[in-house]
C-alpha cells in the first residue's frame, strides 16, 4: 500500500511538473482552457496531499510519520509552482470555480497564495521534526491558508 501511495504521489508530482513547464503557454497564447487546466492540475496536487495528511490526523487512515512527511514535502514543492501563470487576465471560465474577484484584486490573491506557500513550507519543516502535535498544528495552518483564499476567490 505504501508503494502505491508513493507511486501516486510521484505521478502527481511529475504531472504537475509537466504542467509547470508548460505554464507560460496559456498566458502567451491566451488559451483560457489551458490556463484553467493548469491551475486545476496544480490545485489537485494540493488537494490530494492535504486530504491524505488530514485523513491521517483524523484517524481515517493509519498515521505514518514518513508518509505524512512525504505528503508535506510534495505539498511544499508544489507550492513553489508558478500558479499565477494559470490565472492570466481574462481567463474566467465556466469550467472553473475561480471567481472574477481574483482579477479585481490580484495583489491580494497573490498575497494569499504566498501565505499558502509559507504555510506549506512550515508544514514540511514540522513534518521533518516528526512530532505529531506540531505536524497537526502546521497542517491546520496550511488548511487555514487554503480556506482564506477559497472563501474569497472560489465559487
JSON list of C-alpha atoms in Angstrom, two decimals:
[
{"chain": "A", "resi": 1, "resn": "UNK", "atom": "CA", "xyz": [0.00, 0.00, 0.00]},
{"chain": "A", "resi": 2, "resn": "UNK", "atom": "CA", "xyz": [2.84, 2.33, 0.89]},
{"chain": "A", "resi": 3, "resn": "UNK", "atom": "CA", "xyz": [4.50, 1.89, -2.50]},
{"chain": "A", "resi": 4, "resn": "UNK", "atom": "CA", "xyz": [1.16, 2.55, -4.24]},
{"chain": "A", "resi": 5, "resn": "UNK", "atom": "CA", "xyz": [0.85, 5.90, -2.44]},
{"chain": "A", "resi": 6, "resn": "UNK", "atom": "CA", "xyz": [4.45, 6.67, -3.30]},
{"chain": "A", "resi": 7, "resn": "UNK", "atom": "CA", "xyz": [3.79, 5.91, -6.95]},
{"chain": "A", "resi": 8, "resn": "UNK", "atom": "CA", "xyz": [0.65, 8.06, -6.96]},
{"chain": "A", "resi": 9, "resn": "UNK", "atom": "CA", "xyz": [2.50, 10.95, -5.30]},
{"chain": "A", "resi": 10, "resn": "UNK", "atom": "CA", "xyz": [5.34, 10.71, -7.79]},
{"chain": "A", "resi": 11, "resn": "UNK", "atom": "CA", "xyz": [2.91, 10.52, -10.72]},
{"chain": "A", "resi": 12, "resn": "UNK", "atom": "CA", "xyz": [1.04, 13.58, -9.48]},
{"chain": "A", "resi": 13, "resn": "UNK", "atom": "CA", "xyz": [4.32, 15.37, -8.91]},
{"chain": "A", "resi": 14, "resn": "UNK", "atom": "CA", "xyz": [5.54, 14.57, -12.40]},
{"chain": "A", "resi": 15, "resn": "UNK", "atom": "CA", "xyz": [2.19, 15.61, -13.89]},
{"chain": "A", "resi": 16, "resn": "UNK", "atom": "CA", "xyz": [2.29, 18.90, -12.04]},
{"chain": "A", "resi": 17, "resn": "UNK", "atom": "CA", "xyz": [5.91, 19.45, -13.10]},
{"chain": "A", "resi": 18, "resn": "UNK", "atom": "CA", "xyz": [4.93, 18.85, -16.72]},
{"chain": "A", "resi": 19, "resn": "UNK", "atom": "CA", "xyz": [2.14, 21.37, -16.32]},
{"chain": "A", "resi": 20, "resn": "UNK", "atom": "CA", "xyz": [4.57, 23.81, -14.70]},
{"chain": "A", "resi": 21, "resn": "UNK", "atom": "CA", "xyz": [6.99, 23.59, -17.58]},
{"chain": "A", "resi": 22, "resn": "UNK", "atom": "CA", "xyz": [4.20, 24.44, -19.97]},
{"chain": "A", "resi": 23, "resn": "UNK", "atom": "CA", "xyz": [2.65, 27.13, -17.78]},
{"chain": "A", "resi": 24, "resn": "UNK", "atom": "CA", "xyz": [3.77, 30.14, -19.79]},
{"chain": "A", "resi": 25, "resn": "UNK", "atom": "CA", "xyz": [1.98, 28.93, -22.93]},
{"chain": "A", "resi": 26, "resn": "UNK", "atom": "CA", "xyz": [-1.55, 29.85, -21.77]},
{"chain": "A", "resi": 27, "resn": "UNK", "atom": "CA", "xyz": [-0.63, 33.42, -20.89]},
{"chain": "A", "resi": 28, "resn": "UNK", "atom": "CA", "xyz": [1.19, 33.97, -24.17]},
{"chain": "A", "resi": 29, "resn": "UNK", "atom": "CA", "xyz": [-1.34, 32.25, -26.39]},
{"chain": "A", "resi": 30, "resn": "UNK", "atom": "CA", "xyz": [-4.39, 33.50, -24.50]},
{"chain": "A", "resi": 31, "resn": "UNK", "atom": "CA", "xyz": [-5.78, 29.99, -24.26]},
{"chain": "A", "resi": 32, "resn": "UNK", "atom": "CA", "xyz": [-8.18, 30.12, -21.36]},
{"chain": "A", "resi": 33, "resn": "UNK", "atom": "CA", "xyz": [-8.80, 26.37, -21.41]},
{"chain": "A", "resi": 34, "resn": "UNK", "atom": "CA", "xyz": [-5.10, 25.61, -20.95]},
{"chain": "A", "resi": 35, "resn": "UNK", "atom": "CA", "xyz": [-4.83, 28.12, -18.11]},
{"chain": "A", "resi": 36, "resn": "UNK", "atom": "CA", "xyz": [-7.80, 26.52, -16.36]},
{"chain": "A", "resi": 37, "resn": "UNK", "atom": "CA", "xyz": [-6.36, 23.03, -16.94]},
{"chain": "A", "resi": 38, "resn": "UNK", "atom": "CA", "xyz": [-3.01, 24.09, -15.48]},
{"chain": "A", "resi": 39, "resn": "UNK", "atom": "CA", "xyz": [-4.40, 25.73, -12.36]},
{"chain": "A", "resi": 40, "resn": "UNK", "atom": "CA", "xyz": [-6.81, 22.86, -11.70]},
{"chain": "A", "resi": 41, "resn": "UNK", "atom": "CA", "xyz": [-3.98, 20.36, -12.09]},
{"chain": "A", "resi": 42, "resn": "UNK", "atom": "CA", "xyz": [-1.85, 22.18, -9.54]},
{"chain": "A", "resi": 43, "resn": "UNK", "atom": "CA", "xyz": [-4.80, 22.52, -7.17]},
{"chain": "A", "resi": 44, "resn": "UNK", "atom": "CA", "xyz": [-5.45, 18.78, -7.47]},
{"chain": "A", "resi": 45, "resn": "UNK", "atom": "CA", "xyz": [-1.89, 18.12, -6.28]},
{"chain": "A", "resi": 46, "resn": "UNK", "atom": "CA", "xyz": [-2.51, 20.38, -3.28]},
{"chain": "A", "resi": 47, "resn": "UNK", "atom": "CA", "xyz": [-5.86, 18.78, -2.52]},
{"chain": "A", "resi": 48, "resn": "UNK", "atom": "CA", "xyz": [-4.60, 15.22, -2.82]},
{"chain": "A", "resi": 49, "resn": "UNK", "atom": "CA", "xyz": [-1.74, 15.82, -0.39]},
{"chain": "A", "resi": 50, "resn": "UNK", "atom": "CA", "xyz": [-3.81, 17.86, 2.08]},
{"chain": "A", "resi": 51, "resn": "UNK", "atom": "CA", "xyz": [-6.52, 15.18, 2.15]},
{"chain": "A", "resi": 52, "resn": "UNK", "atom": "CA", "xyz": [-4.02, 12.39, 2.75]},
{"chain": "A", "resi": 53, "resn": "UNK", "atom": "CA", "xyz": [-2.47, 14.24, 5.69]},
{"chain": "A", "resi": 54, "resn": "UNK", "atom": "CA", "xyz": [-5.86, 15.30, 7.03]},
{"chain": "A", "resi": 55, "resn": "UNK", "atom": "CA", "xyz": [-7.14, 11.73, 6.90]},
{"chain": "A", "resi": 56, "resn": "UNK", "atom": "CA", "xyz": [-4.13, 10.59, 8.93]},
{"chain": "A", "resi": 57, "resn": "UNK", "atom": "CA", "xyz": [-4.70, 13.28, 11.55]},
{"chain": "A", "resi": 58, "resn": "UNK", "atom": "CA", "xyz": [-8.42, 12.48, 11.77]},
{"chain": "A", "resi": 59, "resn": "UNK", "atom": "CA", "xyz": [-7.73, 8.76, 12.15]},
{"chain": "A", "resi": 60, "resn": "UNK", "atom": "CA", "xyz": [-9.43, 7.87, 8.86]},
{"chain": "A", "resi": 61, "resn": "UNK", "atom": "CA", "xyz": [-6.18, 6.26, 7.76]},
{"chain": "A", "resi": 62, "resn": "UNK", "atom": "CA", "xyz": [-3.28, 4.98, 9.81]},
{"chain": "A", "resi": 63, "resn": "UNK", "atom": "CA", "xyz": [-0.89, 7.71, 10.90]},
{"chain": "A", "resi": 64, "resn": "UNK", "atom": "CA", "xyz": [2.53, 7.17, 9.37]},
{"chain": "A", "resi": 65, "resn": "UNK", "atom": "CA", "xyz": [5.18, 9.84, 10.03]},
{"chain": "A", "resi": 66, "resn": "UNK", "atom": "CA", "xyz": [7.17, 9.00, 6.92]},
{"chain": "A", "resi": 67, "resn": "UNK", "atom": "CA", "xyz": [4.11, 9.06, 4.67]},
{"chain": "A", "resi": 68, "resn": "UNK", "atom": "CA", "xyz": [2.91, 12.30, 6.25]},
{"chain": "A", "resi": 69, "resn": "UNK", "atom": "CA", "xyz": [6.35, 13.84, 5.72]},
{"chain": "A", "resi": 70, "resn": "UNK", "atom": "CA", "xyz": [6.34, 12.72, 2.07]},
{"chain": "A", "resi": 71, "resn": "UNK", "atom": "CA", "xyz": [2.96, 14.41, 1.53]},
{"chain": "A", "resi": 72, "resn": "UNK", "atom": "CA", "xyz": [4.16, 17.54, 3.30]},
{"chain": "A", "resi": 73, "resn": "UNK", "atom": "CA", "xyz": [7.26, 17.64, 1.12]},
{"chain": "A", "resi": 74, "resn": "UNK", "atom": "CA", "xyz": [5.16, 17.14, -2.03]},
{"chain": "A", "resi": 75, "resn": "UNK", "atom": "CA", "xyz": [2.83, 19.96, -0.97]},
{"chain": "A", "resi": 76, "resn": "UNK", "atom": "CA", "xyz": [5.74, 22.27, -0.20]},
{"chain": "A", "resi": 77, "resn": "UNK", "atom": "CA", "xyz": [7.37, 21.53, -3.54]},
{"chain": "A", "resi": 78, "resn": "UNK", "atom": "CA", "xyz": [4.10, 22.09, -5.40]},
{"chain": "A", "resi": 79, "resn": "UNK", "atom": "CA", "xyz": [3.54, 25.38, -3.57]},
{"chain": "A", "resi": 80, "resn": "UNK", "atom": "CA", "xyz": [6.59, 26.70, -5.41]},
{"chain": "A", "resi": 81, "resn": "UNK", "atom": "CA", "xyz": [4.90, 26.24, -8.79]},
{"chain": "A", "resi": 82, "resn": "UNK", "atom": "CA", "xyz": [4.13, 29.46, -10.59]},
{"chain": "A", "resi": 83, "resn": "UNK", "atom": "CA", "xyz": [0.40, 29.07, -10.12]},
{"chain": "A", "resi": 84, "resn": "UNK", "atom": "CA", "xyz": [-0.25, 32.70, -11.04]},
{"chain": "A", "resi": 85, "resn": "UNK", "atom": "CA", "xyz": [0.64, 31.74, -14.64]},
{"chain": "A", "resi": 86, "resn": "UNK", "atom": "CA", "xyz": [-2.63, 29.80, -14.59]},
{"chain": "A", "resi": 87, "resn": "UNK", "atom": "CA", "xyz": [-4.59, 32.98, -13.92]},
{"chain": "A", "resi": 88, "resn": "UNK", "atom": "CA", "xyz": [-3.83, 35.27, -16.85]},
{"chain": "A", "resi": 89, "resn": "UNK", "atom": "CA", "xyz": [-6.13, 38.24, -17.32]},
{"chain": "A", "resi": 90, "resn": "UNK", "atom": "CA", "xyz": [-9.50, 37.36, -18.83]},
{"chain": "A", "resi": 91, "resn": "UNK", "atom": "CA", "xyz": [-9.17, 33.66, -18.02]},
{"chain": "A", "resi": 92, "resn": "UNK", "atom": "CA", "xyz": [-12.54, 33.29, -16.33]},
{"chain": "A", "resi": 93, "resn": "UNK", "atom": "CA", "xyz": [-14.30, 30.14, -17.45]},
{"chain": "A", "resi": 94, "resn": "UNK", "atom": "CA", "xyz": [-17.46, 28.16, -16.79]},
{"chain": "A", "resi": 95, "resn": "UNK", "atom": "CA", "xyz": [-15.11, 25.18, -16.40]},
{"chain": "A", "resi": 96, "resn": "UNK", "atom": "CA", "xyz": [-13.53, 26.77, -13.33]},
{"chain": "A", "resi": 97, "resn": "UNK", "atom": "CA", "xyz": [-14.62, 27.68, -9.81]},
{"chain": "A", "resi": 98, "resn": "UNK", "atom": "CA", "xyz": [-12.38, 30.76, -9.89]},
{"chain": "A", "resi": 99, "resn": "UNK", "atom": "CA", "xyz": [-14.37, 33.93, -9.19]},
{"chain": "A", "resi": 100, "resn": "UNK", "atom": "CA", "xyz": [-13.92, 37.21, -11.05]},
{"chain": "A", "resi": 101, "resn": "UNK", "atom": "CA", "xyz": [-12.76, 38.76, -7.75]},
{"chain": "A", "resi": 102, "resn": "UNK", "atom": "CA", "xyz": [-9.35, 37.20, -8.43]},
{"chain": "A", "resi": 103, "resn": "UNK", "atom": "CA", "xyz": [-8.65, 39.63, -11.23]},
{"chain": "A", "resi": 104, "resn": "UNK", "atom": "CA", "xyz": [-10.30, 42.55, -9.39]},
{"chain": "A", "resi": 105, "resn": "UNK", "atom": "CA", "xyz": [-7.81, 42.23, -6.52]},
{"chain": "A", "resi": 106, "resn": "UNK", "atom": "CA", "xyz": [-4.95, 40.23, -7.99]},
{"chain": "A", "resi": 107, "resn": "UNK", "atom": "CA", "xyz": [-2.41, 41.57, -5.46]},
{"chain": "A", "resi": 108, "resn": "UNK", "atom": "CA", "xyz": [-4.45, 40.17, -2.58]},
{"chain": "A", "resi": 109, "resn": "UNK", "atom": "CA", "xyz": [-4.87, 36.88, -4.44]},
{"chain": "A", "resi": 110, "resn": "UNK", "atom": "CA", "xyz": [-1.10, 36.64, -4.96]},
{"chain": "A", "resi": 111, "resn": "UNK", "atom": "CA", "xyz": [-0.52, 37.54, -1.32]},
{"chain": "A", "resi": 112, "resn": "UNK", "atom": "CA", "xyz": [-2.82, 34.77, -0.14]},
{"chain": "A", "resi": 113, "resn": "UNK", "atom": "CA", "xyz": [-1.01, 32.33, -2.42]},
{"chain": "A", "resi": 114, "resn": "UNK", "atom": "CA", "xyz": [2.32, 33.40, -0.91]},
{"chain": "A", "resi": 115, "resn": "UNK", "atom": "CA", "xyz": [0.84, 32.83, 2.55]},
{"chain": "A", "resi": 116, "resn": "UNK", "atom": "CA", "xyz": [-0.10, 29.32, 1.46]},
{"chain": "A", "resi": 117, "resn": "UNK", "atom": "CA", "xyz": [3.46, 28.74, 0.23]},
{"chain": "A", "resi": 118, "resn": "UNK", "atom": "CA", "xyz": [4.85, 29.83, 3.59]},
{"chain": "A", "resi": 119, "resn": "UNK", "atom": "CA", "xyz": [2.40, 27.58, 5.43]},
{"chain": "A", "resi": 120, "resn": "UNK", "atom": "CA", "xyz": [3.24, 24.62, 3.17]},
{"chain": "A", "resi": 121, "resn": "UNK", "atom": "CA", "xyz": [6.96, 25.10, 3.79]},
{"chain": "A", "resi": 122, "resn": "UNK", "atom": "CA", "xyz": [6.35, 25.36, 7.55]},
{"chain": "A", "resi": 123, "resn": "UNK", "atom": "CA", "xyz": [4.35, 22.14, 7.35]},
{"chain": "A", "resi": 124, "resn": "UNK", "atom": "CA", "xyz": [7.21, 20.38, 5.60]},
{"chain": "A", "resi": 125, "resn": "UNK", "atom": "CA", "xyz": [9.61, 21.55, 8.32]},
{"chain": "A", "resi": 126, "resn": "UNK", "atom": "CA", "xyz": [7.21, 20.42, 11.07]},
{"chain": "A", "resi": 127, "resn": "UNK", "atom": "CA", "xyz": [6.85, 17.02, 9.40]},
{"chain": "A", "resi": 128, "resn": "UNK", "atom": "CA", "xyz": [10.62, 16.62, 9.31]},
{"chain": "A", "resi": 129, "resn": "UNK", "atom": "CA", "xyz": [10.64, 17.09, 13.08]},
{"chain": "A", "resi": 130, "resn": "UNK", "atom": "CA", "xyz": [8.32, 14.12, 13.49]},
{"chain": "A", "resi": 131, "resn": "UNK", "atom": "CA", "xyz": [6.20, 15.42, 16.40]},
{"chain": "A", "resi": 132, "resn": "UNK", "atom": "CA", "xyz": [2.57, 14.57, 15.64]},
{"chain": "A", "resi": 133, "resn": "UNK", "atom": "CA", "xyz": [1.19, 17.55, 17.57]},
{"chain": "A", "resi": 134, "resn": "UNK", "atom": "CA", "xyz": [3.43, 20.00, 15.75]},
{"chain": "A", "resi": 135, "resn": "UNK", "atom": "CA", "xyz": [2.58, 18.36, 12.45]},
{"chain": "A", "resi": 136, "resn": "UNK", "atom": "CA", "xyz": [-1.14, 18.65, 13.18]},
{"chain": "A", "resi": 137, "resn": "UNK", "atom": "CA", "xyz": [-0.84, 22.32, 14.12]},
{"chain": "A", "resi": 138, "resn": "UNK", "atom": "CA", "xyz": [1.12, 23.08, 10.96]},
{"chain": "A", "resi": 139, "resn": "UNK", "atom": "CA", "xyz": [-1.42, 21.18, 8.85]},
{"chain": "A", "resi": 140, "resn": "UNK", "atom": "CA", "xyz": [-4.19, 23.24, 10.43]},
{"chain": "A", "resi": 141, "resn": "UNK", "atom": "CA", "xyz": [-2.36, 26.46, 9.49]},
{"chain": "A", "resi": 142, "resn": "UNK", "atom": "CA", "xyz": [-1.89, 25.26, 5.92]},
{"chain": "A", "resi": 143, "resn": "UNK", "atom": "CA", "xyz": [-5.59, 24.46, 5.79]},
{"chain": "A", "resi": 144, "resn": "UNK", "atom": "CA", "xyz": [-6.45, 27.94, 7.06]},
{"chain": "A", "resi": 145, "resn": "UNK", "atom": "CA", "xyz": [-4.35, 29.48, 4.30]},
{"chain": "A", "resi": 146, "resn": "UNK", "atom": "CA", "xyz": [-6.24, 27.40, 1.72]},
{"chain": "A", "resi": 147, "resn": "UNK", "atom": "CA", "xyz": [-9.59, 28.44, 3.16]},
{"chain": "A", "resi": 148, "resn": "UNK", "atom": "CA", "xyz": [-8.65, 32.12, 3.28]},
{"chain": "A", "resi": 149, "resn": "UNK", "atom": "CA", "xyz": [-8.17, 32.12, -0.47]},
{"chain": "A", "resi": 150, "resn": "UNK", "atom": "CA", "xyz": [-11.05, 29.79, -1.32]},
{"chain": "A", "resi": 151, "resn": "UNK", "atom": "CA", "xyz": [-13.51, 31.76, 0.79]},
{"chain": "A", "resi": 152, "resn": "UNK", "atom": "CA", "xyz": [-12.91, 34.92, -1.20]},
{"chain": "A", "resi": 153, "resn": "UNK", "atom": "CA", "xyz": [-11.90, 33.64, -4.62]},
{"chain": "A", "resi": 154, "resn": "UNK", "atom": "CA", "xyz": [-13.53, 30.25, -5.24]},
{"chain": "A", "resi": 155, "resn": "UNK", "atom": "CA", "xyz": [-17.13, 29.52, -6.21]}
]
